[in-house]
Coordinates of C-alpha atoms and ligand atoms in Angstrom, one line a residue:
M15 CA -25.6 0.1 116.3
D16 CA -25.2 2.5 118.2
F17 CA -26.0 6.7 116.9
S18 CA -26.7 9.5 117.9
T19 CA -28.5 11.6 115.2
I20 CA -29.9 8.1 113.3
L21 CA -32.0 4.7 114.3
Y22 CA -30.2 1.4 113.3
G23 CA -32.5 -1.3 113.2
A24 CA -32.5 -4.8 110.9
D25 CA -35.8 -7.7 111.3
N26 CA -36.1 -10.2 109.1
G27 CA -33.2 -9.4 106.1
V28 CA -34.5 -6.0 106.4
A29 CA -32.4 -3.1 107.9
T30 CA -33.9 0.4 108.8
L31 CA -32.4 3.3 108.7
T32 CA -34.2 6.6 110.7
M33 CA -32.5 9.9 110.8
N34 CA -33.9 11.2 113.6
R35 CA -33.0 14.7 114.5
P36 CA -37.2 15.3 114.7
E37 CA -36.9 18.7 116.5
A38 CA -34.7 19.6 113.2
L39 CA -37.4 18.4 110.9
N40 CA -34.1 15.3 110.4
A41 CA -31.9 18.1 109.2
L42 CA -28.0 16.7 108.3
T43 CA -25.2 18.1 110.5
S44 CA -21.7 16.4 109.5
L45 CA -22.1 13.5 112.4
M46 CA -25.9 12.0 111.4
R47 CA -24.2 12.3 107.7
R48 CA -20.7 10.2 109.2
E49 CA -23.3 8.0 111.1
L50 CA -25.9 7.7 107.5
L51 CA -22.8 6.7 105.9
A52 CA -21.8 3.9 108.3
A53 CA -25.0 2.9 108.3
V54 CA -25.7 2.3 104.7
Q55 CA -21.9 0.3 105.2
E56 CA -23.1 -1.8 107.5
A57 CA -25.9 -2.8 106.1
G58 CA -24.0 -3.5 103.2
R59 CA -21.5 -5.9 105.4
D60 CA -24.7 -7.9 107.6
A61 CA -25.1 -10.7 105.0
S62 CA -29.1 -11.2 106.3
V63 CA -29.6 -8.0 105.3
R64 CA -31.5 -8.1 102.3
A65 CA -33.4 -4.9 101.6
V66 CA -33.2 -1.3 103.4
I67 CA -35.0 1.2 104.3
L68 CA -34.5 5.0 104.7
T69 CA -36.6 7.2 106.8
G70 CA -37.3 10.1 108.8
A71 CA -38.4 10.2 112.7
G72 CA -41.8 12.9 113.1
R73 CA -43.2 15.1 111.1
A74 CA -40.0 15.3 108.2
F75 CA -38.2 13.0 106.3
C76 CA -35.2 15.3 106.2
A77 CA -34.8 19.5 105.8
G78 CA -31.2 18.4 103.8
Q79 CA -28.2 20.9 105.1
D80 CA -28.4 22.0 109.0
L81 CA -28.9 25.4 108.6
K82 CA -28.2 26.8 111.8
E83 CA -24.5 24.0 112.0
R84 CA -22.6 27.0 110.8
A85 CA -24.7 29.6 111.8
P86 CA -21.6 31.4 113.6
A87 CA -20.2 31.6 110.5
Y88 CA -23.5 32.8 108.6
E89 CA -23.9 36.1 111.7
Q90 CA -20.4 37.0 110.7
G91 CA -20.7 37.5 107.4
A92 CA -18.5 35.2 106.0
T93 CA -19.5 32.1 103.2
P94 CA -18.0 29.1 103.9
V95 CA -16.6 27.1 100.9
L96 CA -19.3 23.9 100.9
G97 CA -17.0 21.8 98.1
S98 CA -15.3 20.6 100.3
T99 CA -18.1 19.1 102.6
L100 CA -19.6 18.0 99.7
R101 CA -16.3 15.8 98.2
D102 CA -16.0 14.4 102.1
E103 CA -19.4 13.5 103.5
Y104 CA -22.3 14.7 101.2
N105 CA -21.3 12.4 97.3
P106 CA -19.5 9.4 99.9
L107 CA -22.3 9.1 101.5
V108 CA -25.3 8.7 97.9
L109 CA -22.1 6.7 96.0
A110 CA -23.0 4.4 99.1
M111 CA -26.3 4.4 98.5
R112 CA -26.6 3.8 95.0
N113 CA -22.7 0.9 95.3
L114 CA -25.6 -0.8 97.6
P115 CA -25.7 -3.8 96.3
K116 CA -29.3 -4.4 98.6
P117 CA -32.2 -2.6 97.5
I118 CA -33.4 1.1 99.7
V119 CA -36.5 1.9 99.9
G120 CA -37.3 5.7 100.7
A121 CA -40.1 5.7 103.1
V122 CA -40.8 9.3 102.9
N123 CA -42.8 10.5 105.5
G124 CA -42.9 13.7 105.4
V125 CA -41.0 17.4 103.5
A126 CA -37.8 15.9 101.7
A127 CA -35.5 19.2 101.4
G128 CA -32.2 20.4 99.8
A129 CA -30.0 17.5 100.2
G130 CA -32.8 15.9 102.1
C131 CA -34.6 15.3 98.8
S132 CA -31.2 14.3 97.1
L133 CA -31.1 11.4 99.2
A134 CA -35.1 10.1 99.0
L135 CA -34.0 10.7 94.7
A136 CA -30.2 8.3 95.7
C137 CA -33.5 5.5 97.0
D138 CA -33.9 3.4 94.9
L139 CA -37.7 3.0 95.0
R140 CA -39.7 5.7 97.0
I141 CA -43.4 5.7 99.0
A142 CA -44.4 8.1 100.2
S143 CA -46.7 9.7 102.7
S144 CA -49.7 11.7 101.8
S145 CA -48.5 14.4 103.6
A146 CA -45.1 13.9 101.6
S147 CA -43.4 16.8 99.2
F148 CA -40.3 17.1 97.1
M149 CA -38.3 20.6 97.9
Q150 CA -34.9 21.6 95.8
A151 CA -34.8 24.7 98.2
F152 CA -31.5 25.0 97.0
V153 CA -32.2 28.0 95.2
K154 CA -33.7 29.6 97.9
I155 CA -31.1 29.9 100.3
G156 CA -28.5 30.7 96.8
L157 CA -27.0 27.4 96.0
V158 CA -27.0 25.2 93.8
P159 CA -28.3 21.1 93.9
D160 CA -26.1 18.8 95.0
S161 CA -26.1 15.6 96.5
G162 CA -27.0 13.4 93.4
S163 CA -30.6 16.2 92.9
S164 CA -28.7 16.6 89.6
F165 CA -28.6 13.7 88.3
F166 CA -31.9 11.3 89.6
L167 CA -34.5 14.3 89.5
P168 CA -34.0 15.2 85.2
H169 CA -34.4 11.3 84.9
L170 CA -37.1 10.7 87.0
V171 CA -39.3 13.6 85.7
G172 CA -37.4 14.8 82.5
Y173 CA -35.3 17.8 82.2
A174 CA -38.2 20.8 82.4
R175 CA -39.8 19.9 85.4
A176 CA -36.5 19.1 86.7
A177 CA -35.7 22.7 85.9
E178 CA -39.1 24.4 87.1
M179 CA -38.3 22.3 90.4
M180 CA -34.8 23.5 91.2
F181 CA -35.4 27.3 89.3
L182 CA -37.9 28.0 91.5
G183 CA -38.1 26.2 94.7
D184 CA -41.1 24.9 95.0
G185 CA -42.9 22.1 97.1
L186 CA -44.3 19.1 95.0
P187 CA -46.4 17.2 96.8
A188 CA -46.7 13.8 97.4
D189 CA -49.5 13.2 94.7
R190 CA -48.3 15.3 92.3
A191 CA -44.6 13.1 92.7
E192 CA -46.5 10.3 91.9
E193 CA -47.8 11.6 88.8
L194 CA -44.5 12.8 87.7
G195 CA -43.2 9.2 88.3
L196 CA -40.9 10.9 91.1
V197 CA -42.6 8.5 94.2
N198 CA -43.4 4.9 93.4
R199 CA -47.1 5.0 95.4
V200 CA -48.8 7.4 97.6
V201 CA -50.3 5.8 100.7
P202 CA -51.8 7.4 104.0
A203 CA -49.5 8.4 106.6
E204 CA -50.5 6.1 109.4
E205 CA -50.2 3.6 106.6
L206 CA -46.4 4.4 105.3
A207 CA -44.5 2.7 107.3
T208 CA -46.6 -0.9 107.4
A209 CA -45.9 -0.2 103.3
A210 CA -41.9 0.4 103.4
Q211 CA -42.0 -2.4 105.6
E212 CA -44.5 -4.5 103.8
L213 CA -42.2 -3.5 100.0
A214 CA -39.2 -4.0 101.7
G215 CA -39.7 -7.4 103.6
R216 CA -41.3 -8.8 100.3
L217 CA -37.5 -7.5 98.3
A218 CA -35.5 -9.7 100.9
Q219 CA -36.8 -12.4 100.1
L220 CA -35.9 -12.4 96.6
P221 CA -32.5 -13.3 95.2
T222 CA -30.5 -10.6 96.7
V223 CA -27.6 -11.5 94.2
A224 CA -29.5 -11.0 91.1
I225 CA -31.1 -8.0 92.9
G226 CA -28.0 -6.3 94.0
Q227 CA -26.4 -7.0 90.0
T228 CA -30.5 -5.8 88.3
K229 CA -29.6 -1.9 90.7
R230 CA -26.0 -2.2 89.4
Q231 CA -27.1 -2.5 85.5
L232 CA -29.6 0.0 86.3
N233 CA -27.3 2.8 87.1
R234 CA -24.6 1.9 84.3
G235 CA -28.0 2.1 82.4
L236 CA -28.6 5.9 83.3
S237 CA -25.2 6.4 81.4
G238 CA -23.6 4.4 80.4
S239 CA -23.4 3.5 76.1
L240 CA -25.9 0.5 75.1
E241 CA -22.4 -1.0 74.2
D242 CA -21.4 -0.9 78.2
V243 CA -24.8 -1.9 79.6
L244 CA -24.4 -4.8 77.5
E245 CA -20.7 -5.6 78.4
E246 CA -22.6 -5.0 82.5
E247 CA -25.3 -6.8 81.8
E248 CA -23.1 -10.2 80.8
R249 CA -21.1 -10.1 83.7
G250 CA -24.3 -9.6 86.3
Q251 CA -26.0 -12.9 84.7
E252 CA -22.4 -14.8 84.6
L253 CA -22.0 -13.7 88.3
A254 CA -26.3 -14.4 88.5
S255 CA -26.5 -17.8 86.8
Q256 CA -23.3 -18.8 89.5
T257 CA -25.5 -18.9 93.0
A258 CA -28.1 -20.8 94.6
D259 CA -30.5 -19.1 93.9
H260 CA -30.4 -19.6 90.2
L261 CA -30.6 -23.3 90.7
E262 CA -33.6 -22.7 93.5
G263 CA -35.4 -21.2 90.8
V264 CA -34.7 -23.4 87.7
R265 CA -35.6 -26.4 90.8
A266 CA -38.7 -24.7 92.3
F267 CA -40.2 -23.6 88.3
L268 CA -39.6 -27.1 87.4
E269 CA -41.0 -28.6 90.6
K270 CA -44.4 -26.6 90.4
R271 CA -43.7 -24.9 93.7
P272 CA -42.2 -21.4 95.4
P273 CA -38.7 -20.7 94.9
R274 CA -37.5 -20.5 98.2
F275 CA -34.7 -17.8 97.6
T276 CA -32.0 -17.6 100.6
G277 CA -29.9 -14.7 98.8
K278 CA -26.8 -17.1 98.3
Ligands
T3D18 O1 -22.9 21.8 103.4 C1 -22.9 22.5 102.5 O2 -24.0 23.3 103.5 C2 -23.4 22.3 101.4 C3 -25.0 21.9 101.3 C4 -26.4 22.1 101.4 C5 -27.0 21.4 100.4 C6 -28.5 21.4 101.5 O3 -29.5 20.9 101.6 S1 -29.3 23.1 101.2 C7 -30.6 23.5 101.3 C8 -31.0 23.2 103.1 N1 -32.3 22.9 103.8 C9 -32.9 24.2 103.3 O4 -33.2 25.3 102.8 C10 -34.6 24.0 104.1 C11 -34.6 24.8 105.0 N2 -36.1 24.4 105.4 C12 -37.0 25.1 104.9 O5 -36.8 25.4 104.0 C13 -38.4 24.8 105.8 O6 -38.2 24.3 107.3 C14 -39.2 23.9 104.9 C15 -40.0 23.9 104.0 C16 -38.1 22.4 105.1 C17 -40.5 22.5 106.8 O7 -41.6 24.5 106.7 P1 -42.2 23.7 108.2 O8 -42.9 25.3 108.0 O9 -43.2 23.4 107.7 O10 -40.9 24.1 109.7 P2 -40.4 25.1 110.1 O11 -40.9 26.1 110.6 O12 -39.8 26.1 108.6 O13 -39.1 23.9 110.4 C18 -39.2 23.2 111.8 C19 -37.7 23.7 113.0 O14 -37.3 23.0 112.4 C20 -37.3 24.7 112.6 O15 -36.8 24.9 114.2 P3 -36.8 26.6 115.0 O16 -36.4 27.3 114.4 O17 -39.0 26.2 115.5 O18 -36.3 26.0 116.5 C21 -36.7 25.1 111.8 O19 -35.4 25.7 112.1 C22 -36.1 23.4 111.6 N3 -35.3 22.8 110.1 C23 -36.3 22.8 109.5 N4 -34.8 22.9 108.7 C24 -33.9 23.0 109.0 C25 -33.9 23.4 110.4 N5 -33.0 23.7 110.6 C26 -32.0 23.7 110.2 N6 -31.6 23.2 108.8 C27 -32.5 23.1 108.9 N7 -31.7 23.4 107.6

């Protein structure tokens, strides 16, 4: 697909979405938010795509909202009302990522600040370069965390750590993020792309319907009751049990051979 602020490529079952405004540390403009949403939707539509990578071009993952986008208004002393941008652009993107029935690997290549940090947190798994950092930068410009950070961060690192990051706005280096469970793995910068492709490639070989449904169940588990989750698991198992991949998995076990999942 043709975009101007991001790159989209799909190969071997893996779609790679690269935020591509390196001169602005991949800060998010309105167009970029809309293009990211369209790319996530395309990855959902394309049945050959079974896993997704989200990463950034250049030295940053994403510096959050492009603060220069509204510079003229601020220079005149205006304070634009920002709720509608969240409602119309950021929130649909975050929901699309979480509702995508395919796993998303965040390949965090550098600083992830503000809404850029939120996008990293909205991924299912995160591999970080040793030079990456995570910054809840909102407070530094008098704003509140948005784009799902208030949901994802305390679930990942606990209330006190999340509050510390959000109140103080300090950057959390990759190695500390790994210790706190915010990222799955840290690798040297030069190994990040390969590590992310390997992980996503492996995910793309798995039973895609079951993985998508597992993601749904995990999401439900983050906010639902035990009853909700048990119901979701029941629905999920009904769905997964009817897939060709379930049949293949059991046959492969009985025939003592590795399974060949097709995602169907
Ligand atoms: O709709 C709404 O507005 C509500 C939604 C809000 C969501 C949010 O994301 S609010 C938070 C917005 N983001 C920030 O406040 C982070 C701002 N950036 C920084 O604090 C720093 O740039 C970093 C800590 C991320 C990186 O620092 P450093 O020293 O490595 O880089 P730098 O020199 O500051 O930036 C390099 C270039 O990127 C520079 O360009 P220039 O001036 O040399 O041409 C800088 O202006 C540009 N840049 C960095 N961040 C942004 C940006 N340009 C526009 N918007 C940015 N967010």
